[in-house]
Short mmCIF file of C-alpha atoms (C1' of nucleotides) in Angstrom, two decimals:
data_model
loop_
_atom_site.label_atom_id
_atom_site.label_comp_id
_atom_site.label_asym_id
_atom_site.label_seq_id
_atom_site.Cartn_x
_atom_site.Cartn_y
_atom_site.Cartn_z
CA MET A 221 -0.18 -0.07 0.43
CA SER A 222 2.96 2.48 0.95
CA ILE A 223 5.13 3.78 -2.01
CA GLU A 224 8.71 3.92 -0.64
CA ALA A 225 11.28 6.60 -2.12
CA LEU A 226 14.79 5.47 -1.94
CA ASP A 227 16.80 9.07 -2.17
CA PRO A 228 20.77 8.42 -2.00
CA ALA A 229 23.53 9.68 0.05
CA ASN A 230 21.99 11.92 2.96
CA PRO A 231 18.31 12.51 2.55
CA CYS A 232 17.57 14.02 6.02
CA GLU A 233 20.11 16.34 5.46
CA ALA A 234 17.93 17.68 2.13
CA CYS A 235 14.92 17.30 4.21
CA ALA A 236 12.58 20.69 3.04
CA ILE A 237 10.58 20.85 6.56
CA ARG A 238 13.87 19.84 8.82
CA LYS A 239 14.24 23.53 10.32
CA GLU A 240 10.18 23.10 11.39
CA SER A 241 10.69 19.58 12.42
CA VAL A 242 12.22 17.64 15.77
CA CYS A 243 15.21 17.00 13.75
CA ALA A 244 16.11 20.20 13.66
CA ALA A 245 18.29 20.21 16.47
CA LEU A 246 20.63 17.92 14.89
CA THR A 247 24.04 18.28 13.75
CA ARG A 248 25.25 17.04 9.91
CA SER A 249 26.95 13.92 11.14
CA GLY A 250 23.47 13.67 13.41
CA LEU A 251 21.26 13.63 10.73
CA GLY A 252 23.51 11.39 9.05
CA ARG A 253 22.68 8.69 11.72
CA LEU A 254 18.99 9.28 11.86
CA SER A 255 18.63 8.75 7.68
CA ALA A 256 20.00 5.55 8.64
CA ILE A 257 17.00 4.49 10.54
CA VAL A 258 14.51 6.60 8.80
CA THR A 259 11.94 5.20 6.45
CA ARG A 260 10.13 7.34 3.38
CA VAL A 261 6.71 6.56 2.72
CA GLY A 262 3.99 8.00 0.85
CA PHE A 263 0.45 7.86 1.57
CA ALA A 264 -2.33 8.33 -0.77
CA PRO A 265 -5.71 10.47 0.56
CA GLU A 266 -8.34 8.39 2.57
CA GLN A 267 -5.06 5.91 3.63
CA VAL A 268 -5.26 4.81 6.35
CA VAL A 269 -1.20 5.37 8.28
CA PHE A 270 -1.90 3.29 11.60
CA THR A 271 -5.85 2.58 13.19
CA GLU A 272 -6.38 3.36 17.14
CA GLY A 273 -5.94 0.59 19.32
CA GLN A 274 -2.78 -1.11 17.31
CA ALA A 275 0.07 -1.63 19.22
CA VAL A 276 3.00 0.85 18.25
CA GLU A 277 5.95 0.02 16.36
CA GLN A 278 5.69 2.04 14.04
CA VAL A 279 6.18 6.21 14.44
CA PHE A 280 6.30 9.01 11.89
CA ASN A 281 7.47 12.59 10.76
CA VAL A 282 4.86 14.34 8.39
CA ILE A 283 7.48 15.91 5.25
CA GLU A 284 4.16 16.95 3.28
CA GLY A 285 0.39 16.95 3.14
CA VAL A 286 -2.36 16.53 5.80
CA VAL A 287 -2.99 13.56 8.56
CA ARG A 288 -6.53 13.54 9.83
CA LEU A 289 -6.85 11.82 13.48
CA THR A 290 -10.08 10.33 14.39
CA ARG A 291 -11.70 8.69 17.36
CA LEU A 292 -14.39 6.99 16.87
CA LEU A 293 -17.95 6.30 19.59
CA PRO A 294 -19.20 2.71 19.61
CA ASN A 295 -22.28 3.94 17.38
CA GLY A 296 -19.93 5.57 14.52
CA ARG A 297 -19.96 9.20 16.04
CA ARG A 298 -16.77 10.07 15.24
CA GLN A 299 -14.08 12.98 16.67
CA VAL A 300 -11.78 14.58 14.15
CA THR A 301 -8.97 15.43 17.72
CA GLY A 302 -6.57 17.13 15.12
CA PHE A 303 -4.93 17.97 11.82
CA ILE A 304 -1.89 17.19 11.67
CA ARG A 305 1.21 19.33 9.14
CA PRO A 306 4.37 18.79 7.89
CA GLY A 307 6.72 19.06 10.81
CA SER A 308 4.49 17.32 13.65
CA PHE A 309 5.25 13.97 14.81
CA LEU A 310 2.77 11.08 15.15
CA GLY A 311 2.47 8.41 17.80
CA LEU A 312 5.17 9.58 19.85
CA ALA A 313 3.38 10.95 22.61
CA CYS A 314 1.26 7.56 22.61
CA GLY A 315 1.99 5.12 24.75
CA ALA A 316 1.80 1.00 23.90
CA SER A 317 -1.10 1.64 21.47
CA TYR A 318 -2.41 4.26 19.60
CA GLY A 319 -4.76 6.90 20.65
CA HIS A 320 -6.40 7.89 17.58
CA THR A 321 -6.43 6.16 13.64
CA ALA A 322 -4.20 8.34 11.26
CA GLU A 323 -5.73 8.90 7.69
CA ALA A 324 -4.23 10.58 5.02
CA VAL A 325 -6.41 13.59 4.04
CA THR A 326 -4.07 14.81 1.07
CA ASP A 327 -1.27 13.03 -0.46
CA LEU A 328 1.08 12.68 2.20
CA VAL A 329 5.23 11.93 2.61
CA LEU A 330 5.88 10.42 6.32
CA CYS A 331 9.02 9.84 7.52
CA ARG A 332 8.65 6.25 9.08
CA PHE A 333 10.79 5.03 11.93
CA ARG A 334 10.61 1.42 13.92
CA ARG A 335 9.36 3.28 17.53
CA ASP A 336 12.54 1.17 19.56
CA ARG A 337 15.43 2.46 17.35
CA LEU A 338 14.24 5.76 17.27
CA ARG A 339 13.81 5.69 21.03
CA ALA A 340 17.03 4.24 21.10
CA PHE A 341 18.48 7.12 19.10
CA LEU A 342 17.01 9.75 20.98
CA GLN A 343 18.47 9.00 24.42
CA GLU A 344 21.94 9.57 22.00
CA HIS A 345 20.45 12.88 21.03
CA PRO A 346 19.26 14.94 24.18
CA GLU A 347 19.62 17.87 22.15
CA MET A 348 16.56 16.34 20.16
CA GLU A 349 14.37 14.55 22.49
CA ARG A 350 14.25 18.00 24.10
CA ARG A 351 12.54 18.86 21.22
CA VAL A 352 10.35 16.46 21.30
CA LEU A 353 9.07 17.05 24.64
CA ALA A 354 9.02 20.50 23.32
CA LYS A 355 6.38 19.11 20.70
CA ALA A 356 4.38 17.15 23.57
CA SER A 357 4.19 19.69 25.56
CA GLY A 358 2.20 21.81 22.27
CA GLU A 359 0.16 18.86 21.55
CA LEU A 360 -1.23 18.59 24.95
CA TRP A 361 -2.06 22.72 24.79
CA ALA A 362 -3.25 22.75 21.56
CA ALA A 363 -5.89 19.77 23.26
CA GLN A 364 -6.66 21.64 25.41
CA SER A 365 -7.55 24.60 23.65
CA GLN A 366 -10.05 22.14 21.42
CA MET A 367 -11.48 21.34 24.63
CA LEU A 368 -12.58 25.08 25.25
CA LEU A 369 -13.30 25.15 21.60
CA LEU A 370 -15.56 22.04 21.94
CA GLY A 371 -17.19 22.70 25.24
CA ARG A 372 -17.75 26.92 25.22
CA LYS A 373 -17.97 28.05 21.79
CA THR A 374 -20.57 28.60 19.90
CA ALA A 375 -21.13 27.09 16.01
CA ARG A 376 -19.53 30.47 14.55
CA GLU A 377 -17.35 30.98 17.33
CA LYS A 378 -16.11 27.51 16.35
CA LEU A 379 -15.41 27.41 13.03
CA THR A 380 -13.85 31.18 12.70
CA SER A 381 -11.50 29.88 15.08
CA PHE A 382 -10.52 26.70 13.07
CA LEU A 383 -9.66 29.25 9.93
CA LEU A 384 -7.91 31.55 11.99
CA SER A 385 -6.33 29.12 13.58
CA TRP A 386 -5.50 27.14 10.37
CA ALA A 387 -4.42 30.22 8.73
CA ARG A 388 -1.65 30.51 11.15
CA SER A 389 -0.44 27.20 10.93
CA TRP A 390 -0.11 27.55 6.93
CA ARG A 391 3.31 29.11 6.06
CA ARG A 392 4.14 27.80 3.26
CA PRO A 393 2.24 28.96 0.60
CA GLU A 394 1.85 32.33 -0.42
CA PRO A 395 0.28 34.25 2.02
CA ARG A 396 -1.45 35.78 -1.38
CA ALA A 397 -1.64 39.13 0.54
CA ASN A 398 -4.38 41.73 -1.58
CA GLY A 399 -5.49 43.80 0.56
CA SER A 400 -5.60 41.96 3.98
CA ALA A 401 -6.72 38.71 2.50
CA ARG A 402 -5.42 35.54 2.98
CA ALA A 403 -6.23 32.81 0.85
CA VAL A 404 -6.23 29.42 3.16
CA GLU A 405 -6.70 25.96 1.21
CA LEU A 406 -9.27 23.58 3.23
CA PRO A 407 -7.97 20.41 2.00
CA MET A 408 -11.02 18.49 4.27
CA ALA A 409 -13.45 18.07 3.53
CA ARG A 410 -16.06 19.46 5.42
CA SER A 411 -17.50 16.93 7.24
CA ASP A 412 -14.25 16.50 8.73
CA ILE A 413 -13.98 19.77 10.19
CA ALA A 414 -17.52 19.55 11.16
CA ASP A 415 -16.41 16.80 13.15
CA HIS A 416 -13.46 18.52 14.61
CA LEU A 417 -15.42 20.70 15.65
CA GLY A 418 -18.18 19.11 17.08
CA LEU A 419 -21.26 20.23 14.47
CA THR A 420 -23.13 18.75 11.86
CA ARG A 421 -21.63 19.16 7.71
CA GLU A 422 -24.92 21.21 7.58
CA THR A 423 -23.93 23.54 10.10
CA VAL A 424 -20.43 24.03 9.04
CA SER A 425 -21.98 24.79 5.14
CA ARG A 426 -24.20 27.32 6.92
CA ILE A 427 -21.93 29.39 8.53
CA LEU A 428 -19.61 29.16 5.65
CA THR A 429 -22.20 30.95 4.12
CA SER A 430 -23.06 33.54 6.27
CA LEU A 431 -19.05 34.57 6.51
CA VAL A 432 -19.68 35.16 3.18
CA LEU A 433 -22.58 36.84 2.28
CA ASP A 434 -21.51 39.76 4.71
CA GLY A 435 -17.82 39.95 3.19
CA THR A 436 -16.04 38.21 6.06
CA ILE A 437 -14.54 35.15 3.89
CA ASP A 438 -14.57 34.14 0.23
CA ILE A 439 -14.87 30.44 -1.31
CA PRO A 440 -13.80 30.88 -4.48
CA GLU A 441 -13.35 27.27 -4.58
CA PRO A 442 -15.24 24.55 -2.12
CA ASN A 443 -11.58 23.67 -0.51
CA LEU A 444 -10.44 27.57 -0.80
CA VAL A 445 -11.11 30.44 1.32
CA VAL A 446 -10.11 33.94 1.71
CA LEU A 447 -10.02 35.74 4.58
CA ARG A 448 -11.38 38.83 3.91
CA ARG A 449 -11.70 40.72 6.85
CA LEU A 450 -9.42 39.32 9.89
CA ASP A 451 -10.03 41.61 11.99
CA ARG A 452 -14.00 40.81 11.79
CA LEU A 453 -13.31 36.79 12.01
CA GLU A 454 -11.08 37.59 14.81
CA ALA A 455 -14.50 39.07 16.47
CA PHE A 456 -16.17 36.74 15.90
CA ALA A 457 -13.45 34.30 17.68
CA GLU A 458 -14.44 35.78 20.42
CA GLY A 459 -17.58 35.80 20.63
CA ASP A 460 -17.76 39.59 20.10
CA ALA A 461 -20.84 39.95 18.32
CA MET T 108 -0.90 32.07 51.30
CA SER T 109 0.47 27.84 51.37
CA ILE T 110 1.75 26.57 54.75
CA GLU T 111 4.27 24.58 55.23
CA ALA T 112 4.69 21.02 56.38
CA LEU T 113 8.29 20.34 57.74
CA ASP T 114 8.39 16.52 57.84
CA PRO T 115 12.32 15.23 59.18
CA ALA T 116 14.61 12.50 57.83
CA ASN T 117 13.18 11.25 54.72
CA PRO T 118 9.51 12.18 53.79
CA CYS T 119 9.51 10.77 50.52
CA GLU T 120 9.85 6.96 51.95
CA ALA T 121 7.25 7.58 53.58
CA CYS T 122 4.84 8.85 50.87
CA ALA T 123 1.29 7.66 50.78
CA ILE T 124 0.54 8.01 47.35
CA ARG T 125 4.45 7.37 45.77
CA LYS T 126 3.31 3.60 44.48
CA GLU T 127 0.95 5.35 42.31
CA SER T 128 3.46 8.33 41.53
CA VAL T 129 6.33 8.88 39.20
CA CYS T 130 8.66 8.49 42.22
CA ALA T 131 7.08 4.78 42.18
CA ALA T 132 10.55 4.07 39.90
CA LEU T 133 13.31 5.38 42.26
CA THR T 134 14.90 3.78 44.48
CA ARG T 135 15.50 4.14 48.26
CA SER T 136 18.62 6.65 47.98
CA GLY T 137 16.73 8.24 45.00
CA LEU T 138 13.77 8.96 47.31
CA GLY T 139 16.50 10.32 49.50
CA ARG T 140 17.66 12.83 47.09
CA LEU T 141 14.25 13.62 45.76
CA SER T 142 13.90 14.27 49.42
CA ALA T 143 16.07 16.96 49.30
CA ILE T 144 14.46 19.06 46.62
CA VAL T 145 11.06 18.99 47.61
CA THR T 146 9.18 21.17 49.54
CA ARG T 147 5.20 19.95 50.69
CA VAL T 148 2.63 22.12 50.58
CA GLY T 149 -0.76 22.76 51.73
CA PHE T 150 -3.99 24.93 49.93
CA ALA T 151 -6.72 25.49 51.27
CA PRO T 152 -10.30 25.06 49.01
CA GLU T 153 -10.73 27.56 46.34
CA GLN T 154 -6.98 28.74 46.66
CA VAL T 155 -4.88 29.72 42.94
CA VAL T 156 -1.64 27.06 42.89
CA PHE T 157 -0.45 29.30 39.64
CA THR T 158 -2.54 30.83 36.99
CA GLU T 159 -2.60 30.44 33.35
CA GLY T 160 -0.15 32.37 31.09
CA GLN T 161 2.18 32.15 34.20
CA ALA T 162 5.76 30.87 33.46
CA VAL T 163 6.72 28.00 34.62
CA GLU T 164 8.78 27.83 38.00
CA GLN T 165 7.25 25.66 40.15
CA VAL T 166 5.72 21.97 39.12
CA PHE T 167 3.98 19.75 41.73
CA ASN T 168 2.84 16.23 42.82
CA VAL T 169 -0.53 15.86 44.04
CA ILE T 170 0.10 14.07 47.77
CA GLU T 171 -3.65 14.59 48.73
CA GLY T 172 -7.39 16.45 47.79
CA VAL T 173 -7.95 17.24 44.43
CA VAL T 174 -6.98 20.50 41.61
CA ARG T 175 -9.33 21.68 39.01
CA LEU T 176 -7.66 22.99 35.95
CA THR T 177 -9.51 25.71 34.22
CA ARG T 178 -9.11 27.66 31.26
CA LEU T 179 -10.64 30.94 30.26
CA LEU T 180 -12.64 32.71 27.34
CA PRO T 181 -12.13 36.35 27.36
CA ASN T 182 -16.30 36.38 27.91
CA GLY T 183 -15.86 35.01 30.73
CA ARG T 184 -16.83 31.05 30.08
CA ARG T 185 -14.89 28.70 31.45
CA GLN T 186 -13.59 24.95 30.62
CA VAL T 187 -12.75 22.82 33.53
CA THR T 188 -9.87 20.70 31.61
CA GLY T 189 -9.54 18.16 34.02
CA PHE T 190 -9.63 17.09 37.79
CA ILE T 191 -6.27 15.95 39.39
CA ARG T 192 -5.96 13.43 41.63
CA PRO T 193 -3.69 12.29 44.02
CA GLY T 194 -0.42 11.20 42.18
CA SER T 195 -0.73 13.01 39.16
CA PHE T 196 2.09 16.19 37.94
CA LEU T 197 1.49 19.56 37.45
CA GLY T 198 2.89 21.29 35.33
CA LEU T 199 5.57 18.82 33.82
CA ALA T 200 4.27 18.82 30.08
CA CYS T 201 4.03 22.41 30.40
CA GLY T 202 5.93 24.50 27.66
CA ALA T 203 7.82 28.46 29.66
CA SER T 204 4.02 29.22 30.57
CA TYR T 205 1.19 27.31 32.12
CA GLY T 206 -1.87 26.17 29.98
CA HIS T 207 -4.17 26.47 32.62
CA THR T 208 -5.21 28.04 36.08
CA ALA T 209 -5.14 25.22 38.85
CA GLU T 210 -7.18 25.50 41.54
CA ALA T 211 -7.69 23.72 44.96
CA VAL T 212 -11.10 22.19 44.81
CA THR T 213 -10.59 20.07 48.52
CA ASP T 214 -8.60 20.52 51.41
CA LEU T 215 -4.70 19.81 49.31
CA VAL T 216 -1.31 18.89 49.82
CA LEU T 217 1.40 18.65 47.28
CA CYS T 218 4.69 18.49 46.76
CA ARG T 219 6.65 21.59 44.96
CA PHE T 220 9.51 21.08 43.13
CA ARG T 221 11.95 23.86 41.42
CA ARG T 222 11.25 22.67 37.64
CA ASP T 223 14.43 22.93 36.47
CA ARG T 224 15.56 21.10 39.70
CA LEU T 225 13.86 18.30 39.04
CA ARG T 226 14.65 18.80 35.48
CA ALA T 227 18.42 17.97 36.00
CA PHE T 228 17.37 15.29 39.22
CA LEU T 229 15.26 13.58 35.68
CA GLN T 230 18.60 13.49 33.96
CA GLU T 231 20.33 11.53 36.58
CA HIS T 232 17.15 9.16 37.51
CA PRO T 233 15.90 8.39 33.77
CA GLU T 234 13.92 5.41 35.46
CA MET T 235 11.56 7.99 36.60
CA GLU T 236 11.39 10.09 33.53
CA ARG T 237 10.41 7.14 31.54
CA ARG T 238 7.96 6.96 34.32
CA VAL T 239 7.12 10.96 33.38
CA LEU T 240 6.25 10.68 30.17
CA ALA T 241 4.04 7.84 30.43
CA LYS T 242 2.06 10.36 32.88
CA ALA T 243 2.41 12.78 29.60
CA SER T 244 1.19 10.89 27.27
CA GLY T 245 -1.46 9.48 29.31
CA GLU T 246 -2.70 12.92 29.77
CA LEU T 247 -2.75 13.17 25.70
CA TRP T 248 -4.77 10.54 25.44
CA ALA T 249 -7.16 11.87 28.57
CA ALA T 250 -7.56 14.94 26.72
CA GLN T 251 -8.39 13.17 23.60
CA SER T 252 -11.66 11.21 25.17
CA GLN T 253 -12.75 14.71 26.20
CA MET T 254 -12.81 16.34 23.01
CA LEU T 255 -14.53 13.33 21.73
CA LEU T 256 -16.74 13.14 24.58
CA LEU T 257 -17.38 17.34 24.35
CA GLY T 258 -17.84 17.28 20.65
CA ARG T 259 -20.05 13.85 20.48
CA LYS T 260 -21.91 13.25 23.58
CA THR T 261 -24.96 14.02 24.76
CA ALA T 262 -25.61 15.42 27.80
CA ARG T 263 -26.58 12.71 29.36
CA GLU T 264 -24.02 10.18 27.72
CA LYS T 265 -21.62 12.73 29.32
CA LEU T 266 -22.68 13.05 33.18
CA THR T 267 -22.83 9.05 33.29
CA SER T 268 -19.35 8.41 31.28
CA PHE T 269 -17.88 11.14 33.70
CA LEU T 270 -19.32 9.68 36.58
CA LEU T 271 -18.31 6.19 35.55
CA SER T 272 -14.35 7.42 34.97
CA TRP T 273 -14.66 9.42 38.37
CA ALA T 274 -15.55 5.99 40.11
CA ARG T 275 -12.52 4.41 38.44
CA SER T 276 -10.11 6.85 39.46
CA TRP T 277 -11.49 6.62 42.77
CA ARG T 278 -8.97 3.86 44.36
CA ARG T 279 -8.31 4.28 47.90
CA PRO T 280 -11.80 5.04 50.14
CA GLU T 281 -14.19 2.65 50.44
CA PRO T 282 -16.03 0.88 47.68
CA ARG T 283 -18.55 0.30 50.28
CA ALA T 284 -19.57 -2.53 48.16
CA ASN T 285 -23.60 -3.13 49.90
CA GLY T 286 -24.37 -5.17 46.54
CA SER T 287 -22.77 -4.41 44.00
CA ALA T 288 -23.45 -0.12 44.69
CA ARG T 289 -20.46 2.07 45.11
CA ALA T 290 -20.05 5.36 46.86
CA VAL T 291 -18.14 8.05 44.68
CA GLU T 292 -17.50 11.88 46.42
CA LEU T 293 -17.89 14.44 44.36
CA PRO T 294 -16.04 16.92 45.83
CA MET T 295 -16.48 19.57 43.31
CA ALA T 296 -19.34 21.84 42.48
CA ARG T 297 -22.47 20.87 40.21
CA SER T 298 -21.08 24.31 37.88
CA ASP T 299 -17.27 22.59 38.23
CA ILE T 300 -18.90 19.60 36.41
CA ALA T 301 -21.01 21.53 33.84
CA ASP T 302 -17.72 22.95 32.97
CA HIS T 303 -15.99 20.20 32.51
CA LEU T 304 -18.39 18.74 29.96
CA GLY T 305 -19.84 21.64 28.47
CA LEU T 306 -23.34 21.84 29.94
CA THR T 307 -24.54 23.86 32.57
CA ARG T 308 -25.30 23.50 35.91
CA GLU T 309 -28.99 23.13 35.42
CA THR T 310 -28.14 20.53 33.00
CA VAL T 311 -26.19 18.56 35.21
CA SER T 312 -28.36 18.81 38.01
CA ARG T 313 -31.65 17.47 35.91
CA ILE T 314 -29.63 14.77 34.92
CA LEU T 315 -28.69 13.38 37.87
CA THR T 316 -32.23 14.28 39.17
CA SER T 317 -33.70 11.71 35.87
CA LEU T 318 -30.43 9.29 37.41
CA VAL T 319 -32.04 8.88 41.01
CA LEU T 320 -35.75 8.82 40.30
CA ASP T 321 -34.90 5.88 37.27
CA GLY T 322 -33.39 4.17 40.23
CA THR T 323 -29.16 4.29 38.62
CA ILE T 324 -27.70 5.88 40.54
CA ASP T 325 -28.79 7.90 44.74
CA ILE T 326 -27.64 11.04 45.67
CA PRO T 327 -27.55 10.44 49.86
CA GLU T 328 -25.88 14.16 50.08
CA PRO T 329 -24.95 16.49 47.46
CA ASN T 330 -21.63 15.61 46.88
CA LEU T 331 -21.99 11.72 47.57
CA VAL T 332 -23.38 9.83 44.94
CA VAL T 333 -23.80 5.59 44.95
CA LEU T 334 -23.88 4.00 42.10
CA ARG T 335 -26.71 1.38 41.86
CA ARG T 336 -27.11 0.17 38.49
CA LEU T 337 -22.92 0.26 36.95
CA ASP T 338 -24.49 -2.07 34.12
CA ARG T 339 -27.21 0.69 33.09
CA LEU T 340 -24.54 3.71 34.08
CA GLU T 341 -22.44 1.85 30.89
CA ALA T 342 -25.29 1.57 28.82
CA PHE T 343 -26.44 5.21 29.36
CA ALA T 344 -22.90 6.49 28.69
CA GLU T 345 -22.05 4.43 25.63
CA GLY T 346 -25.42 5.61 24.39
CA ASP T 347 -27.48 2.43 24.38
CA ALA T 348 -30.65 3.78 25.51
"C1'" DC X 53 -31.24 33.90 62.97
"C1'" DG X 54 -30.42 36.46 58.40
"C1'" DT X 55 -27.94 36.33 54.71
"C1'" DA X 56 -25.23 33.98 51.37
"C1'" DT X 57 -24.56 30.16 48.53
"C1'" DA X 58 -25.37 26.04 46.27
"C1'" DC X 59 -28.15 22.99 44.06
"C1'" DT X 60 -33.04 21.80 42.28
"C1'" DT X 61 -37.03 23.07 39.02
"C1'" DG X 62 -40.42 25.01 35.79
"C1'" DA X 63 -41.41 27.09 31.79
"C1'" DA X 64 -40.06 29.13 27.94
"C1'" DT X 65 -36.89 29.98 24.17
"C1'" DT X 66 -33.22 28.63 20.73
"C1'" DG X 67 -28.74 27.10 18.43
"C1'" DA X 68 -27.58 23.37 16.41
"C1'" DG X 69 -29.35 19.04 14.58
"C1'" DT X 70 -32.50 15.84 11.62
"C1'" DC X 71 -34.50 15.15 7.13
"C1'" DA X 72 -35.01 16.02 2.80
"C1'" DA X 73 -34.39 18.20 -1.79
"C1'" DT X 74 -31.39 20.05 -5.01
"C1'" DA X 75 -26.89 21.90 -7.03
"C1'" DA X 76 -22.34 21.06 -8.07
"C1'" DG X 77 -18.18 18.72 -9.21
"C1'" DT X 78 -15.79 15.01 -10.31
"C1'" DG X 79 -14.36 10.98 -12.77
"C1'" DT X 80 -15.97 6.83 -16.25
"C1'" DG X 81 -15.97 4.61 -20.20
"C1'" DG X 82 -19.00 4.75 -24.61
"C1'" DC J 50 -16.54 15.07 -25.63
"C1'" DC J 51 -20.59 14.05 -23.33
"C1'" DA J 52 -24.06 11.29 -20.74
"C1'" DC J 53 -23.86 8.94 -16.50
"C1'" DA J 54 -23.02 7.97 -11.82
"C1'" DC J 55 -21.24 9.10 -7.60
"C1'" DT J 56 -19.74 11.90 -4.26
"C1'" DT J 57 -19.64 16.51 -1.69
"C1'" DA J 58 -21.65 20.86 -0.93
"C1'" DT J 59 -25.49 23.78 -0.09
"C1'" DT J 60 -30.11 24.97 1.22
"C1'" DG J 61 -35.37 25.03 3.13
"C1'" DA J 62 -38.56 23.29 6.70
"C1'" DC J 63 -39.08 21.79 11.08
"C1'" DT J 64 -37.61 19.15 15.64
"C1'" DC J 65 -36.06 18.96 20.27
"C1'" DA J 66 -32.01 18.78 23.27
"C1'" DA J 67 -30.29 22.14 26.57
"C1'" DT J 68 -29.76 26.74 27.42
"C1'" DT J 69 -31.80 30.30 29.60
"C1'" DC J 70 -34.35 32.88 32.74
"C1'" DA J 71 -36.89 32.74 36.47
"C1'" DA J 72 -38.73 30.90 41.18
"C1'" DG J 73 -37.65 27.83 45.11
"C1'" DT J 74 -35.35 24.77 48.44
"C1'" DA J 75 -31.96 23.83 51.14
"C1'" DT J 76 -27.71 24.03 53.19
"C1'" DA J 77 -23.61 26.21 55.23
"C1'" DC J 78 -21.94 30.19 57.85
"C1'" DG J 79 -20.96 34.20 60.13
#
DNA sequence: CGTATACTTGAATTGAGTCAATAAGTGTGG
DNA sequence: CCACACTTATTGACTCAATTCAAGTATACG
């Protein structure tokens, strides 16, 4: 199912997102040794990377694409606990088994490690381990923000908060700023957004249209949102409206 | 504001909750060295241990009592991100500043460490550091479960899930099992529960009464719940009803 | 004892969900 | 290139679970 891409020499050194990833802490020689224990793998949209409950034998660093983390309730209801972007790690802060299912939203390129090997590597590279811990505490912070959102925000606050935080995490592509407007790609489906925010796809749709109607955003194509009025979005996100 | 309790000799070795805490991994001599960098502090109900946004200079191990972690929205809405019971750590998985406010629900006894000192200690005691990491990944798992609860469960499912998980975490006191019933103390206010579950205090109250009326639980006093029908509670928690 | 605080209960309201229909893409094979 | 099936997104009408607002009751406290 997964496509192996064989990069010669020292692939990690050439890695596009190294600076934003946990690997940033490593020296050239460290990167060389890291290259020895890593495999690059690709996934097509909707492919499953790992499943909730599985034993954690592999961990992944996201190089390209977006990953969706989900948890299911017995009766089929779904919560998307997060969307993971390049530079983040999958599976490191898990215990013995994965706490959620990870699926590809877009085409995906991941670095795959055997967990025990990476653990051994980290023991010899405390500078990198420190960054792993920092990422983990960032994850916890994000999880708490999400609880606040899910428990105490209205539908419009949820959606505007989401748009803003997604826009902020979107560093790479062109900000395409024509008059303070910012184009943001939303590669995931409306139902993914809904399941992330504790809403239904219909509500997500309705609120997006209402934001278009009042000129706050534009949706030239379903997966592209132009944030026209950041000030107004921020006001909505804080509930001042 | 905080009361210092001066224990002589090797206080850590005598610690009642050592077995369930991160300190369990330490040998006697390790405990001795740990004693040297720890201070026991007490807090009265409603006292603030630390505040969201403060720089993390101290970290705490909960010895006795219940701590409430909260996050606020600008307009005053509150989310209780968790209730912390003895054996858990406060502040370790934070970055530079606390991600939430910690307040005493009951009378509290904490072990206080200077963060940098504990960090140095952990570097010399990887066996304990491993337990710290395990606790952190447990926290993350709990956070994700809470997201699922907040985003995708009904009020009754939320409340019954909460009662069950609180009962499970309640290991110390007498199970008081007369006919499979289990008495559980709920030291926090209804509004704390509501803010934890993303509900209002009125809804919490109403659902508790309905559970009493159909014989699933009993509430002999406002802060004591007797779980009469665990089977039924579990069914409610899963949404099979 | 009066007073504040927490909890419960009731009635009315409403935000978001459900159900149902339509529109807009997307891809396939003839 | 077009017709068909298929999926995803939007829109509308109606419903309902949970909130809001408003008492009322119990409990603790000085």
